[in-house]
PDB file of C-alpha atoms in Angstrom:
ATOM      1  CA  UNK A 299      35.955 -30.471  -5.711  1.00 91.00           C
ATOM      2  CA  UNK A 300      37.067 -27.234  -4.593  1.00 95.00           C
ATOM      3  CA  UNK A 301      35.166 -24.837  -2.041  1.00 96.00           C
ATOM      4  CA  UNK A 302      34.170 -22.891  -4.373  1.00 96.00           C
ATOM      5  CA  UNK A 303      32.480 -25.161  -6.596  1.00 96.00           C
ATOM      6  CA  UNK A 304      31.058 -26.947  -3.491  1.00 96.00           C
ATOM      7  CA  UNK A 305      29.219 -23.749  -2.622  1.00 98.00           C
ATOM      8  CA  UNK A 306      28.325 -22.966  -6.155  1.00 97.00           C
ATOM      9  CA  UNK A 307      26.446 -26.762  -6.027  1.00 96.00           C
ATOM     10  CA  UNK A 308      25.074 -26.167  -2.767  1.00 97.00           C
ATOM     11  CA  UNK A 309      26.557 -29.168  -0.964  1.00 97.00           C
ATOM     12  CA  UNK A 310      26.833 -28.367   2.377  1.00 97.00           C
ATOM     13  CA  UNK A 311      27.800 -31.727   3.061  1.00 96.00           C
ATOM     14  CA  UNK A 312      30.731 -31.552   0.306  1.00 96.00           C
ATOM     15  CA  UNK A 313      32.248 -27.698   1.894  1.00 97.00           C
ATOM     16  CA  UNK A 314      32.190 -29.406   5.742  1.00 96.00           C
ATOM     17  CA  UNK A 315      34.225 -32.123   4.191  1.00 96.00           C
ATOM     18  CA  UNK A 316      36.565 -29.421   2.870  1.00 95.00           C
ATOM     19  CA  UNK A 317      36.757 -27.098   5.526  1.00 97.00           C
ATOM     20  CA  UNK A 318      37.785 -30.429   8.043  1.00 96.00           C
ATOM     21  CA  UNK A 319      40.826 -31.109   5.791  1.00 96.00           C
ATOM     22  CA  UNK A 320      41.949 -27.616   6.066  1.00 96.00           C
ATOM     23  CA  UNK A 321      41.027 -26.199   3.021  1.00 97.00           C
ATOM     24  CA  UNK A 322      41.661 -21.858   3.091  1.00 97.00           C
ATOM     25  CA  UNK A 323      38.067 -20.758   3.103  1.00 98.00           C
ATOM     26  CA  UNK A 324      39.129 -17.411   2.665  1.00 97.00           C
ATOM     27  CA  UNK A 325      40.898 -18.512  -0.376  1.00 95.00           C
ATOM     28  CA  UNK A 326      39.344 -15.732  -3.486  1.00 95.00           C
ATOM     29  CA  UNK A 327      38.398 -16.751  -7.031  1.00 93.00           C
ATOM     30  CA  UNK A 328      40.245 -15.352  -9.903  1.00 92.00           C
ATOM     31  CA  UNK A 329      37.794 -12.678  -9.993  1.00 93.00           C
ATOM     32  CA  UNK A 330      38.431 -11.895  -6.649  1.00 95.00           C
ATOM     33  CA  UNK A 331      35.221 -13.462  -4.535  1.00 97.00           C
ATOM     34  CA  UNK A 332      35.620 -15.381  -1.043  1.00 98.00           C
ATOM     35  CA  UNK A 333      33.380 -18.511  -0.590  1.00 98.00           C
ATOM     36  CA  UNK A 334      31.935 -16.447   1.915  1.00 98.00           C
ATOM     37  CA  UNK A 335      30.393 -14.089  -1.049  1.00 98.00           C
ATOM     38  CA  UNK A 336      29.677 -16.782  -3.041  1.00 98.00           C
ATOM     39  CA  UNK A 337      27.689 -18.083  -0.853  1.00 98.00           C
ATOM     40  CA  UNK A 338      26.110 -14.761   0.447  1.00 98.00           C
ATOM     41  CA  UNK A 339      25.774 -14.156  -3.008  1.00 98.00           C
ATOM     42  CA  UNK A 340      23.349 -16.906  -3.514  1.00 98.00           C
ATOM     43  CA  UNK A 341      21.282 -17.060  -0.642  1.00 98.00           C
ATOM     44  CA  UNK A 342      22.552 -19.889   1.430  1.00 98.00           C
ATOM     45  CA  UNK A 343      22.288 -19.576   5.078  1.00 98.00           C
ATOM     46  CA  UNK A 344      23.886 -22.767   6.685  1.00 98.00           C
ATOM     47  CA  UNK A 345      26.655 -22.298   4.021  1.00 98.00           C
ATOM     48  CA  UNK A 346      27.192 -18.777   5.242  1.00 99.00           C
ATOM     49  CA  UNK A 347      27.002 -20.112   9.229  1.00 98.00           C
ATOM     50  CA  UNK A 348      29.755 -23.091   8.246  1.00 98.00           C
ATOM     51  CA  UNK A 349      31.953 -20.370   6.399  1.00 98.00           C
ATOM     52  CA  UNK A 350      31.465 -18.216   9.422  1.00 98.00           C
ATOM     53  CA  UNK A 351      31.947 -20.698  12.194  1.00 98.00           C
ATOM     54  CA  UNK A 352      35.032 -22.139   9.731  1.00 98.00           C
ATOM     55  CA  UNK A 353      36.856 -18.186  10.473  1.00 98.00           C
ATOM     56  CA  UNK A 354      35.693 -16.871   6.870  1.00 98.00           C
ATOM     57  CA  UNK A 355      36.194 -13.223   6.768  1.00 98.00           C
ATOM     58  CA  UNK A 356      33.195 -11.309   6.669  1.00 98.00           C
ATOM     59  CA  UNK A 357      35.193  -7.819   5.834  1.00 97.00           C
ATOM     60  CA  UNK A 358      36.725  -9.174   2.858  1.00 98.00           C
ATOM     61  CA  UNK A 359      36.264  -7.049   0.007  1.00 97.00           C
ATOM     62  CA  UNK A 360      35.995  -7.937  -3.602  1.00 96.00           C
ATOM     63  CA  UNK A 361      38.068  -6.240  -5.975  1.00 94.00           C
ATOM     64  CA  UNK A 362      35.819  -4.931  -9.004  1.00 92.00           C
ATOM     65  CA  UNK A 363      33.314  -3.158  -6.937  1.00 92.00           C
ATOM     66  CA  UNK A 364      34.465  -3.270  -3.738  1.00 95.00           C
ATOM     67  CA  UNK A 365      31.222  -5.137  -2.462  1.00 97.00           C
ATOM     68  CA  UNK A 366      31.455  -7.289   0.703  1.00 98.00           C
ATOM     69  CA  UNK A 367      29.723  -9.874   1.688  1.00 99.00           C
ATOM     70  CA  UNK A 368      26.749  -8.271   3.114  1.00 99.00           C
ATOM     71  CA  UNK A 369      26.417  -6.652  -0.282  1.00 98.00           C
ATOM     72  CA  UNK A 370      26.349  -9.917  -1.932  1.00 98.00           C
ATOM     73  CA  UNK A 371      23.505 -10.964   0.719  1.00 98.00           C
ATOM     74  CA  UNK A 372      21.575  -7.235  -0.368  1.00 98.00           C
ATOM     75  CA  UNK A 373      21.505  -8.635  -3.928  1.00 96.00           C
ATOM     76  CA  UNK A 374      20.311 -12.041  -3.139  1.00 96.00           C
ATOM     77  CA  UNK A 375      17.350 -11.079  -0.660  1.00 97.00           C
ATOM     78  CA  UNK A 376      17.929 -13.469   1.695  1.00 98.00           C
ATOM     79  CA  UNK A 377      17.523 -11.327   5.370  1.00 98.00           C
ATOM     80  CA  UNK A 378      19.012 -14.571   7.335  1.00 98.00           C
ATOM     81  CA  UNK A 379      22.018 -14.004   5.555  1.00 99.00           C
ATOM     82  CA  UNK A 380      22.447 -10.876   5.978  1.00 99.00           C
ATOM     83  CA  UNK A 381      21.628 -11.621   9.561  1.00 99.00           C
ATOM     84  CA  UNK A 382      24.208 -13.517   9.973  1.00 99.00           C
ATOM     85  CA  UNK A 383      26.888 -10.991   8.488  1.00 99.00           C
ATOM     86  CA  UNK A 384      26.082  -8.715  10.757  1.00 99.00           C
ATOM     87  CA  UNK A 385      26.218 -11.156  13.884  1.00 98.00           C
ATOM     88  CA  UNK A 386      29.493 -11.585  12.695  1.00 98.00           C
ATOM     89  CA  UNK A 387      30.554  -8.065  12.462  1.00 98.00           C
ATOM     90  CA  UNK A 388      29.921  -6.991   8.974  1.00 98.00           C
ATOM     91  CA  UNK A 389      29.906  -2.984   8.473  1.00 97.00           C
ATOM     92  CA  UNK A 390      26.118  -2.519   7.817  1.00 98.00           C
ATOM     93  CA  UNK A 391      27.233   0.870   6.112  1.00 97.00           C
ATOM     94  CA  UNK A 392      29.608   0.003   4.395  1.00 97.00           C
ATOM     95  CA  UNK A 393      29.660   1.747   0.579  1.00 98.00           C
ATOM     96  CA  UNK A 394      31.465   0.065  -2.234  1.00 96.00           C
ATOM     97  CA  UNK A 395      34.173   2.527  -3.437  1.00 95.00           C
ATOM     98  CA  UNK A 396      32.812   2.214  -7.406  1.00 94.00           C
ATOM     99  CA  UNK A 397      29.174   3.136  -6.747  1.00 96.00           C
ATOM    100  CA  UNK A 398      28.789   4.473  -3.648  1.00 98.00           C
ATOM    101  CA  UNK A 399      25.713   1.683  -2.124  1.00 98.00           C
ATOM    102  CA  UNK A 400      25.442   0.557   1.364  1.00 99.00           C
ATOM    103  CA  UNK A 401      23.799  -3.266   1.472  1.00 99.00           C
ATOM    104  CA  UNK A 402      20.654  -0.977   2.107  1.00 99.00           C
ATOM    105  CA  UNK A 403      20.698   0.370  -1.137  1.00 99.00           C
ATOM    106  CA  UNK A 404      21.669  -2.482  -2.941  1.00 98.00           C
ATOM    107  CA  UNK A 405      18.570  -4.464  -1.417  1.00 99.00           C
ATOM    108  CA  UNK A 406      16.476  -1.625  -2.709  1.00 99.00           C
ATOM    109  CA  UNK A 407      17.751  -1.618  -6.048  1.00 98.00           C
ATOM    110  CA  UNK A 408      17.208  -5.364  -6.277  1.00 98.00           C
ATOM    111  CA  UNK A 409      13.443  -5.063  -4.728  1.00 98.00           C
ATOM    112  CA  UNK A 410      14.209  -7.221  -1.510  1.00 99.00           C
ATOM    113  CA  UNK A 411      11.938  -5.688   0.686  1.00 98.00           C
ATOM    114  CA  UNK A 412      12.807  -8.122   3.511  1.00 98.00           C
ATOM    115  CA  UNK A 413      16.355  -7.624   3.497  1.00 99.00           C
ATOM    116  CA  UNK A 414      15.414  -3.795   3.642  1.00 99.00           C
ATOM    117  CA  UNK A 415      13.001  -3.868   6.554  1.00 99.00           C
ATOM    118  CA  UNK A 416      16.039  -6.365   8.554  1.00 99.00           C
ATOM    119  CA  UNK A 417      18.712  -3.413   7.608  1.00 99.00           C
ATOM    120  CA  UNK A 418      16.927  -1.253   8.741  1.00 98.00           C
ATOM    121  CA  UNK A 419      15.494  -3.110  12.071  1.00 98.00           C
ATOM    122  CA  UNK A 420      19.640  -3.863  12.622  1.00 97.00           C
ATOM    123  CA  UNK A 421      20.314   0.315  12.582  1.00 95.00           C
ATOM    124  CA  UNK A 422      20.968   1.059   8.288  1.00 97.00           C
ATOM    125  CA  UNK A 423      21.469   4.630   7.975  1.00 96.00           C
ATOM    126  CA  UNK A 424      19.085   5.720   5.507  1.00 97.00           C
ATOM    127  CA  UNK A 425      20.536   9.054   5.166  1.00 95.00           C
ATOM    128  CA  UNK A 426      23.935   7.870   3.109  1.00 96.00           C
ATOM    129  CA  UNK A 427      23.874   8.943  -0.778  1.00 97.00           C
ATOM    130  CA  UNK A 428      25.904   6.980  -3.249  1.00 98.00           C
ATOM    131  CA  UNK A 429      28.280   8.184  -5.704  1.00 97.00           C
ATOM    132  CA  UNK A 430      25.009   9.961  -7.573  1.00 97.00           C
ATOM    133  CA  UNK A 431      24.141  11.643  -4.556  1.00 98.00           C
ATOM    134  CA  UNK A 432      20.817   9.220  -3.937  1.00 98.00           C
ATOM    135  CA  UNK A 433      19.415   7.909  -1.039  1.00 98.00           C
ATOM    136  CA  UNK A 434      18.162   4.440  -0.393  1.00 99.00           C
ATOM    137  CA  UNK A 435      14.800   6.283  -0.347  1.00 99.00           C
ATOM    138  CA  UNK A 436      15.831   8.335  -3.529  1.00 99.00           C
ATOM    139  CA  UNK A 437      16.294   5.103  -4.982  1.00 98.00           C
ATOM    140  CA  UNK A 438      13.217   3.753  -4.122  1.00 99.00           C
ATOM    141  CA  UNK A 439      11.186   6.616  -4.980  1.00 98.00           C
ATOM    142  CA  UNK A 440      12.690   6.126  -8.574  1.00 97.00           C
ATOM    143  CA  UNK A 441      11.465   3.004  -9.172  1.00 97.00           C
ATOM    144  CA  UNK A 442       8.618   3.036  -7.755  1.00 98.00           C
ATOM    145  CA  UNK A 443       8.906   1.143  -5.091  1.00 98.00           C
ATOM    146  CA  UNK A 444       6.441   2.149  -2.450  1.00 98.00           C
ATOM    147  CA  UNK A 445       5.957  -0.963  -0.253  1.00 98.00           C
ATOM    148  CA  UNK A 446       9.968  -0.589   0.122  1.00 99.00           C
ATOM    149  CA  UNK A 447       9.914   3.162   0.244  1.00 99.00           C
ATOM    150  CA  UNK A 448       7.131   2.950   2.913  1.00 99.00           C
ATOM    151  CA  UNK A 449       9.529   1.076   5.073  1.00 99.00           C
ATOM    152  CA  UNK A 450      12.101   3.612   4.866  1.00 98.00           C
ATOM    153  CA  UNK A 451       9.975   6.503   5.320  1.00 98.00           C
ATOM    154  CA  UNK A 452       8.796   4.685   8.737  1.00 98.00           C
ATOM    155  CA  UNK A 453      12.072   3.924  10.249  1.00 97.00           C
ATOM    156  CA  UNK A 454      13.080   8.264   9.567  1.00 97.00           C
ATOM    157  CA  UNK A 455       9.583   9.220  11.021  1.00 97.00           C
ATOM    158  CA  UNK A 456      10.678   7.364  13.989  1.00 96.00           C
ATOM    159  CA  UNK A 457      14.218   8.676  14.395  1.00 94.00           C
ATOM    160  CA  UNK A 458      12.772  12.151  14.276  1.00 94.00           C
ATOM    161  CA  UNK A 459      10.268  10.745  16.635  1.00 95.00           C
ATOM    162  CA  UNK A 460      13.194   9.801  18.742  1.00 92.00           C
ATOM    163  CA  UNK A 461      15.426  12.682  18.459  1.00 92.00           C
ATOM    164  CA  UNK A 462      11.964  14.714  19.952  1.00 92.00           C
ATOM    165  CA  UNK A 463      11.788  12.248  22.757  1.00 91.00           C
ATOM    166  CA  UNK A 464      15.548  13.768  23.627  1.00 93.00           C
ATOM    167  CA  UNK A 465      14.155  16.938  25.220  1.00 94.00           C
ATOM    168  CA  UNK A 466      17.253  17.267  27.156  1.00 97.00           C
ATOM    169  CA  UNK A 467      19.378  17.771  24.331  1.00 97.00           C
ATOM    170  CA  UNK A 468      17.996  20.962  23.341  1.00 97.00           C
ATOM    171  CA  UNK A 469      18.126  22.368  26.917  1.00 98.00           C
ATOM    172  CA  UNK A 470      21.754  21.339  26.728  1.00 98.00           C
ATOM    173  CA  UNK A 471      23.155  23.039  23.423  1.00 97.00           C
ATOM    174  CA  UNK A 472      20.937  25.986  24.607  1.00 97.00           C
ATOM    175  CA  UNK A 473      22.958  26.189  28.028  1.00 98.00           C
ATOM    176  CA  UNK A 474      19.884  25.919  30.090  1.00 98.00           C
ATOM    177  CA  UNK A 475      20.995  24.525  33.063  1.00 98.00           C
ATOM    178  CA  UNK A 476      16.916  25.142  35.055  1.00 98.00           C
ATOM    179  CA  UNK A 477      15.222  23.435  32.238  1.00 98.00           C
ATOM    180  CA  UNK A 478      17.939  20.611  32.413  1.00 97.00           C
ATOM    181  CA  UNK A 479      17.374  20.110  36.273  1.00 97.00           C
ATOM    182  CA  UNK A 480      13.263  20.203  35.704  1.00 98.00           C
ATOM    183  CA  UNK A 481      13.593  17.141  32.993  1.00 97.00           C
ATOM    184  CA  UNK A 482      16.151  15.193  35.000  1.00 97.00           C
ATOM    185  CA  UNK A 483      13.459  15.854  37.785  1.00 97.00           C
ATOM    186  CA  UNK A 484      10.565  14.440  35.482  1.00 96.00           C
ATOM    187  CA  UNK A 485      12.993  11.757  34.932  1.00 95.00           C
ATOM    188  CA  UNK A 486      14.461  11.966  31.451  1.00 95.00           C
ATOM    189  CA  UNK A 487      17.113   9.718  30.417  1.00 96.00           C
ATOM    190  CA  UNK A 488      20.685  11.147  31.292  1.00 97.00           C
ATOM    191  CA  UNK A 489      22.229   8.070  29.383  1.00 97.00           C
ATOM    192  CA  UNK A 490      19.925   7.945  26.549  1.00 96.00           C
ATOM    193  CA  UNK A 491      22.025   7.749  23.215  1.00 95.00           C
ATOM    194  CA  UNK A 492      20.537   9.550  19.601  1.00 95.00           C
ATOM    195  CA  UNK A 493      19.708   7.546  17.096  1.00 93.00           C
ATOM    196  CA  UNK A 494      21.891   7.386  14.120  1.00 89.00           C
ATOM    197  CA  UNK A 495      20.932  10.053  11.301  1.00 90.00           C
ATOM    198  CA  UNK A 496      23.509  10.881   9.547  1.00 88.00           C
ATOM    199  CA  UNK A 497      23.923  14.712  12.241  1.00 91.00           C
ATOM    200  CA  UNK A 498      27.389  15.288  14.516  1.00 92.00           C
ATOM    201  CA  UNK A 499      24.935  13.704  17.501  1.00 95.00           C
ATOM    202  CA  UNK A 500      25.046  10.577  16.160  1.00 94.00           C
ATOM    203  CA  UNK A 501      24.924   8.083  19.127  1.00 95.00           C
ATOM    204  CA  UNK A 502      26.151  10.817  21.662  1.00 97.00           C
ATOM    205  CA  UNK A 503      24.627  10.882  25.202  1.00 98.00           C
ATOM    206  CA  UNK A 504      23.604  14.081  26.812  1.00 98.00           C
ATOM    207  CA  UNK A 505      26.444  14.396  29.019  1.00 98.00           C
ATOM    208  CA  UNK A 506      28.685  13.802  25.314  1.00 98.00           C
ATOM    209  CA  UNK A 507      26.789  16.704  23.991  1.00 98.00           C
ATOM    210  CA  UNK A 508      26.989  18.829  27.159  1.00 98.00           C
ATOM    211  CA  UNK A 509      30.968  18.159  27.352  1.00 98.00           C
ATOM    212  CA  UNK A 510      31.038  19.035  23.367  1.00 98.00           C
ATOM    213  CA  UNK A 511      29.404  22.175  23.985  1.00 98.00           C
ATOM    214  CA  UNK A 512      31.290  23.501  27.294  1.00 98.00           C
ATOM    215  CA  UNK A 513      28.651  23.635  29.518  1.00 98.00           C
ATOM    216  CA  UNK A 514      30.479  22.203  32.974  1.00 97.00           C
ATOM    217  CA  UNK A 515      27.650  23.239  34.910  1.00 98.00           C
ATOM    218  CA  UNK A 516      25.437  20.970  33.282  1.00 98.00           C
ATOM    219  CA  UNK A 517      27.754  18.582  33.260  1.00 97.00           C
ATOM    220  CA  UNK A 518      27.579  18.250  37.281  1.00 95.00           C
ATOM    221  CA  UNK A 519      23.807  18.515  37.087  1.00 96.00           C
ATOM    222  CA  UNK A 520      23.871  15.043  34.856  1.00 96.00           C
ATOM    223  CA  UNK A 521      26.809  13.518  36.569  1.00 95.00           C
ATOM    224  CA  UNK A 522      24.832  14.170  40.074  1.00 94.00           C
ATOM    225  CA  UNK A 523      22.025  12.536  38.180  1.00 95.00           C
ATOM    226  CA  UNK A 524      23.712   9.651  37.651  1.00 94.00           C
ATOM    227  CA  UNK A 525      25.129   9.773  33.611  1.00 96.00           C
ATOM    228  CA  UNK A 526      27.732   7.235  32.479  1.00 96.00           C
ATOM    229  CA  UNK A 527      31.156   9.492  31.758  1.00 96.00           C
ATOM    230  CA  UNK A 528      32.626   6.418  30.873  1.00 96.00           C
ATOM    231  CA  UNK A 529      30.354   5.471  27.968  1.00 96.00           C
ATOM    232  CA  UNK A 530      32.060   4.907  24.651  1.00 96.00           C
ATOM    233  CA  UNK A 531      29.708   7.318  22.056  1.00 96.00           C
ATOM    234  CA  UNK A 532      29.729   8.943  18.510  1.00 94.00           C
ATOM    235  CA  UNK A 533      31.537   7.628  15.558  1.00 89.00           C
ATOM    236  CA  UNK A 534      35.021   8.092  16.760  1.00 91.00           C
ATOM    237  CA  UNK A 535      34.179   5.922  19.883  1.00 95.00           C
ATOM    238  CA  UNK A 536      35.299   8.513  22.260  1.00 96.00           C
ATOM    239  CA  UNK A 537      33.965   9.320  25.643  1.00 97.00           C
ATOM    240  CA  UNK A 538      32.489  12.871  26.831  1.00 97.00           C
ATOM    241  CA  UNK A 539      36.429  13.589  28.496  1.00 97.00           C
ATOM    242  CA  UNK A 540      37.734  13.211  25.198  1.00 97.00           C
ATOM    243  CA  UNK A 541      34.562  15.940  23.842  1.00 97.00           C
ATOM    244  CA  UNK A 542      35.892  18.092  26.180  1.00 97.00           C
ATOM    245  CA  UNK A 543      39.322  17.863  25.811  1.00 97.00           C
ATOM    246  CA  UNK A 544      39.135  18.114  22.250  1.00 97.00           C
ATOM    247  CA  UNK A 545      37.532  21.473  22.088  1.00 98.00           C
ATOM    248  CA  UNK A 546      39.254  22.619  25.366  1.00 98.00           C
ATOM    249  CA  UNK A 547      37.195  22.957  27.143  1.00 98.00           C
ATOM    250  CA  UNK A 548      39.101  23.297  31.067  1.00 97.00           C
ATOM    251  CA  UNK A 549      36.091  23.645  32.734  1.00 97.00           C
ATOM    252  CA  UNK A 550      34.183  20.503  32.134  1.00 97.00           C
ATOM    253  CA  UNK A 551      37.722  18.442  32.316  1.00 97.00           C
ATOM    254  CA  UNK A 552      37.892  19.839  35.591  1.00 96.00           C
ATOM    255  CA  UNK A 553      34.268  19.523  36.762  1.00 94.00           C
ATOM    256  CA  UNK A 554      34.399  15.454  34.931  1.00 94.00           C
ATOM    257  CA  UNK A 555      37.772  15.077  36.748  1.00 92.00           C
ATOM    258  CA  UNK A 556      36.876  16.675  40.056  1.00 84.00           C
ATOM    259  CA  UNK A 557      33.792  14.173  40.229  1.00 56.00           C
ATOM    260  CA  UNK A 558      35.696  11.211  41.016  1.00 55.00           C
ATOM    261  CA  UNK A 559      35.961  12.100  44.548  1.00 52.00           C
ATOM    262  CA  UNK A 560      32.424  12.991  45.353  1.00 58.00           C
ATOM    263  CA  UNK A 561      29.894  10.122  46.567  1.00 54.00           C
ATOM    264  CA  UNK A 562      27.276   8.727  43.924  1.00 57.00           C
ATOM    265  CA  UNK A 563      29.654  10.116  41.205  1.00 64.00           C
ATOM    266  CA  UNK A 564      31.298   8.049  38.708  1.00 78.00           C
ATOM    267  CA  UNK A 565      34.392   8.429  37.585  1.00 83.00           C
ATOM    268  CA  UNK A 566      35.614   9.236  34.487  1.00 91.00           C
ATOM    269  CA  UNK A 567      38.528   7.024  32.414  1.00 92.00           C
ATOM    270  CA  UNK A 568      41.030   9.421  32.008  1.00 93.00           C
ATOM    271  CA  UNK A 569      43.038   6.936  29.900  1.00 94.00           C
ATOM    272  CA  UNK A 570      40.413   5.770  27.799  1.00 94.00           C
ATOM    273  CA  UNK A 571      41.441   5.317  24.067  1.00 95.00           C
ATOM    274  CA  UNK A 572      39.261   6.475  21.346  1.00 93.00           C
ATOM    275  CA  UNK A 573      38.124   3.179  18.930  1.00 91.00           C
ATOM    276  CA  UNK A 574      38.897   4.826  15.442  1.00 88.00           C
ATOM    277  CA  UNK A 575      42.189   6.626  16.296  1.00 92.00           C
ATOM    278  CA  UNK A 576      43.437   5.408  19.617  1.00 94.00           C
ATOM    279  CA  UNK A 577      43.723   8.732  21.574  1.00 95.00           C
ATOM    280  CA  UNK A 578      43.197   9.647  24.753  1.00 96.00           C
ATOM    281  CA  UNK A 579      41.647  12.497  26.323  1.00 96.00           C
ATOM    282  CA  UNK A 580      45.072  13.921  27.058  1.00 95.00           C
ATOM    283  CA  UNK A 581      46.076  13.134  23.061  1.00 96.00           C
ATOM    284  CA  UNK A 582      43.355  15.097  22.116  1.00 96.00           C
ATOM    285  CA  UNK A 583      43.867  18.639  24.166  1.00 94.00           C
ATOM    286  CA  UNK A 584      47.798  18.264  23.522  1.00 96.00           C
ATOM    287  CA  UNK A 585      47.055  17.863  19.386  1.00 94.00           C
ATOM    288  CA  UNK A 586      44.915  20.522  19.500  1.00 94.00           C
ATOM    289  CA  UNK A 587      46.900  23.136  21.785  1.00 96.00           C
ATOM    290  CA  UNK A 588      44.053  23.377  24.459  1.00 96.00           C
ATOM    291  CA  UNK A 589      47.106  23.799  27.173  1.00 95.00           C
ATOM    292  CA  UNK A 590      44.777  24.320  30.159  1.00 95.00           C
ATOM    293  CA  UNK A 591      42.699  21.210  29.414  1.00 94.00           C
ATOM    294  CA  UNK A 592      45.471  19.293  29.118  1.00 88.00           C
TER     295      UNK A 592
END
């Protein structure tokens, strides 16, 4: 019996045997599928967790629609599955090159409404469109499915719920540094991250968005308050030096740089490497000619 056809009959018993006498479980099907999306494919949870534990790769991507795993669980509607993907490190956003659908959408399409409300509980953007320009909530909308499109409509009510919460951010972009003070006085959160929405503050902190926007004085007000210059934000997985640096901006380099020797401060890492593209800080104002930053 191969793996394949062990997962296929559900034997769990049958695929241990397997994976214990070495079999590849990463070994694909003529039509291109991992046991991994078989198995995601039809619901299985302890097949998926042996498959897992085994070292099945849960990035694997199929070849006719580019689907992964976690697309495979979408379709079946079973949210421990996809659960378990994502433990693992499966790209919750992830959109198949042919169509354009995140697992989110896919669930939607196929009227899982559990494997919906666990996307979106594990962080689903909901504002993605697929190849026809439709969001999962477009899509649910146009089938009318409102129990689903409820859930959707809740989780962006509360990011814009959230994004209000961040009152510092708007004294930030709008450079004023009195209004900043009074909220870190009230005690707003200097190290509070946005919530994911599909906007370029995705996941930044307010001292990311303060370094973005060249404000050094601000900058000291939040470092003095205690912010985090080393945390790794945004999409790039950057820090705040590497905002600053990037859009040259000398000042707040020097006012990040120059906090490092002052007590209660933390320093920056002026080495740190970004996670998408590896660059430093210093990459970043060399590549873009900011001379003085660098």
């Amino acid at each position: 019996m191969t793996l394949e056809a062990a997962v296929r009959a559900g034997s769990l018993a049958a695929a241990a045997g397997l994976v214990r006498s070495g079999v590849d479980v990463n070994r694909s099907t003529p039509e291109g599928l991992t046991p991994l999306m078989v198995a995601s494919g039809l619901g299985q949870p302890r097949m998926v967790d042996l498959l897992l534990t085994a070292g099945a790769r849960v990035l694997a991507v199929e070849p006719r629609a580019g689907a992964t795993a976690l697309h495979k669980a979408a379709l079946s509607g079973n949210p421990d599955v996809a659960g378990l993907l994502l433990d693992h490190g499966a790209f919750i956003d992830q959109q198949s090159p042919i169509l354009g659908h995140t697992a989110l959408m896919d669930a939607v399409v196929y009227k899982h409404g559990e494997v919906v409300r666990l996307l979106l509980e594990r962080g689903a953007r909901t504002a993605i469109r697929n190849h026809w320009h439709e969001t999962a909530l477009d899509l649910a909308r146009r089938d009318g499915l409102d129990a689903i499109a409820r859930l959707i409509e809740a989780r962006d009510a509360a990011d814009d719920d959230e994004i209000r919460a961040h009152t510092l951010v708007p004294a930030i972009k709008a450079g004023d540094l009195e209004q900043v003070e009074r909220l870190i006085a009230a005690g707003a959160a200097v190290d509070a991250r946005l919530p994911m929405v599909g906007s370029p503050d995705d996941d930044y902190t307010p001292l990311a968005v303060a370094a973005r926007e060249g404000h050094a004085d601000i900058v000291r007000a939040l470092l003095d308050a205690g912010a985090d210059p080393r945390r790794v934000i945004g999409l790039f997985g950057g820090t705040a030096l590497h905002e600053a640096a990037y859009f040259g901006h000398a000042d707040v380099v020097r006012a990040m740089t120059e906090e490092r020797g002052r007590a209660g401060a933390q320093a920056p890492e002026l080495d740190a490497q970004g996670a998408l593209n590896g660059m430093t800080p210093l990459h970043d104002a060399v590549w873009h000619g900011h001379l003085e930053a660098a």
